[in-house]
Amino acid sequence: MTTLLHPLTADEIGVAVAAVRATGRLGEAAHFSTITLDDTRGLTSRQARVIIVPGPEAALVEATVALATASVVAWIEHPGAVPALGFEEAFNAILALHDHAGFRAALAARGITDLTGLQVDPWPTGNFGLAAEEGRRVARCICYYRDQPEDNGYARPIEGLLIHVDMARGEVLEVVDLGISPLPEDPGRYRPEDHAPARVDLRPVSITQPDGVSFTLEGNELRWQRWSLLVSLDPLEGIVLHDVTYDGRSILRRASVNEMVVPYGDPTPGHNWKNAFDVGEWGLGRMANSLQLGCDCLGEIRYLDAVLADQRGRAITLPNAICIHEEDVGILWKHVDLLTGHVEVRRKRRLVVSSIATVGNYDYGFYWYFHLDGSLELEVKLTGILSTKARSTEHREAFAPPIAPGLAAPVHQHLFCARLDMAIDGPRNEVYELNVDPLPLDDDNPLRNGFAPSATRLDSEQQAQRVTDPSRSRSWRIVNPSVTNALGTPVAFTLLAGPSPTLLAAEGSSIAARAAFATKNLWVTPYTPDQRRAAGDFPNQHPGGAGLPAWTAANRGLVDTEVVVWHTFGVTHIPRPEDWPVMPVETCGFQLIPAGFFDRNPALDVPPPDHCH
Ligand code: NI
């Protein structure tokens, strides 16, 4: 496996930062948004991609550094572009609030004069064309109050108060006060001491692998059964899989969750602006947890640390950022021969590559599963705490169901976009849509029982913008037209979507323009090096139209070329009382299953369990 794809080392981050500083083009105020490996195809030496924030205005520089020579080989200015929220800037925004007289007066009007219990959550501001936000890096701050640090902040929203802050300059732009509502009383705690006594009838489950694990991990290169891949953590995308092969045959060049959006459906003032792009506005890798054995992951675990860069360009190591382990998940296949009574059964085991990101109130677990039958899968686990509101006179219950006394949570969606750079048995692939329909009534279908799949090749980018349709068992098949299996049909993998919605915000809304990728479940593009992220590289405060809608306007051809499949999936979340005070995991995801990639079940050689009784 090529070392070109290994994540940047701390030394390389140092080289990249020194090289951009040596240009003399960075001022005192300059800092760094992300420093990542340039994994563009076809490079023959390692390069770093450095996103520089030159000063307090809305502007970015994208520099490319050749690491072997420590030289800057590209310097692209992006005027008006806004980076993902910086941690230091977010902290500055919070400090600015504490010192602001108008804000303190709004709190005092609500009887809050002791600010030690104040919790301020800076949110990305979206883009609603506000003149005061033009050219600035802005956060919208919403506030909560805790009597004790152990309280759940989201239990007690300070309703009606919204503060716009220039994060870069630490300057409060506007304190919006929509009126006073009572603070809900319940502190919404969820620690063990708050819910004693604990159940005592759960006996231990121990997972042991006395002979060790069945995978090997050398650096970031992972091998298990016939699978091989390289795993890394991108500061924005989180887990990235590179060069996924099975038995030496290529399947994916690169796979990641390249963008996601959480749009809220409550049209009332104070909540109608809410949406968050948790990849491009925050970063699933930057927000990744250090995972804990026995808690986040159970069994024989190997961890991967991640090396990221902070705002000053210093390398920081995030320990245990990615968890790798095997899980038994029931049966893989079975049959009882009723004539002879003979039983054959195989256990299903999967390799799990996972990471968990905490983005404000929500926690997202990303689990890539590799199976013994040559299929793979992404499951996202959604947990954490709902974004809440206190009931006010403006309250409209249909849009924000009650979840606790005096407390409600707006309906919302979580829509993730997976970017799948496909390479089924080689780089040149095509995508077909399969639909299963009843046959028309005619002489060939006398009993009207007939139904059959039909496959339509998606020949162009416009034709390849599709939505799911479970009633027709719709799926998408990625085919290599030049390679056939033993049965003479082209090798393929099928993308099986889950029961996923698309974006519910209406056409013409700010969010529909900004998150256009979420209006379709499927997009396909020809591979283009700088087309990385579904809403564009810099979605924060972007007015919309970037990324997939812009690229696919060219309506490029998709026949026998290097295709990238973009799959949007997720859930519409109608809050329940059971989601409070912390949500049990809800899941969504998709599968990639071989469809003629093999000549028959590739898992016949999995040995029978040796401990059947
Ligand atoms: Ni939710």
CSV table of N, CA and C and ligand atoms in Angstrom, one decimal, residues 262 264 362 364 382 386 412-414 571 573 583 586, ligand 1:
chain,number,residue,atom,x,y,z
A,262,VAL,N,-28.0,19.5,9.9
A,262,VAL,CA,-29.1,19.3,10.8
A,262,VAL,C,-30.0,20.6,10.7
A,264,TYR,N,-33.5,22.5,11.3
A,264,TYR,CA,-34.6,22.5,12.2
A,264,TYR,C,-35.9,23.0,11.6
A,362,TYR,N,-25.2,17.3,20.5
A,362,TYR,CA,-25.4,15.9,19.9
A,362,TYR,C,-24.0,15.1,20.0
A,364,TYR,N,-22.4,11.8,17.8
A,364,TYR,CA,-22.6,11.0,16.6
A,364,TYR,C,-21.5,9.9,16.6
A,382,LEU,N,-26.9,8.0,16.5
A,382,LEU,CA,-27.2,9.3,16.9
A,382,LEU,C,-27.6,9.3,18.4
A,386,LEU,N,-31.0,16.5,22.9
A,386,LEU,CA,-31.8,17.3,21.9
A,386,LEU,C,-31.5,18.8,22.1
A,412,HIS,N,-36.6,18.2,13.6
A,412,HIS,CA,-35.3,18.5,12.8
A,412,HIS,C,-34.9,17.2,12.0
A,413,GLN,N,-34.0,17.4,11.2
A,413,GLN,CA,-33.4,16.3,10.4
A,413,GLN,C,-31.9,16.2,10.7
A,414,HIS,N,-31.4,15.0,10.5
A,414,HIS,CA,-29.9,14.8,10.5
A,414,HIS,C,-29.7,14.1,9.1
A,571,VAL,N,-32.2,10.8,9.0
A,571,VAL,CA,-33.5,10.6,9.7
A,571,VAL,C,-34.1,12.0,9.9
A,573,HIS,N,-36.2,13.7,12.8
A,573,HIS,CA,-36.3,13.4,14.2
A,573,HIS,C,-37.5,14.1,14.8
A,583,MET,N,-30.6,10.9,24.8
A,583,MET,CA,-31.3,10.1,23.8
A,583,MET,C,-30.7,8.7,23.7
A,586,GLU,N,-30.2,6.2,18.1
A,586,GLU,CA,-31.0,6.0,16.9
A,586,GLU,C,-30.0,5.7,15.8
B,1,NI,NI,-32.0,14.6,16.5
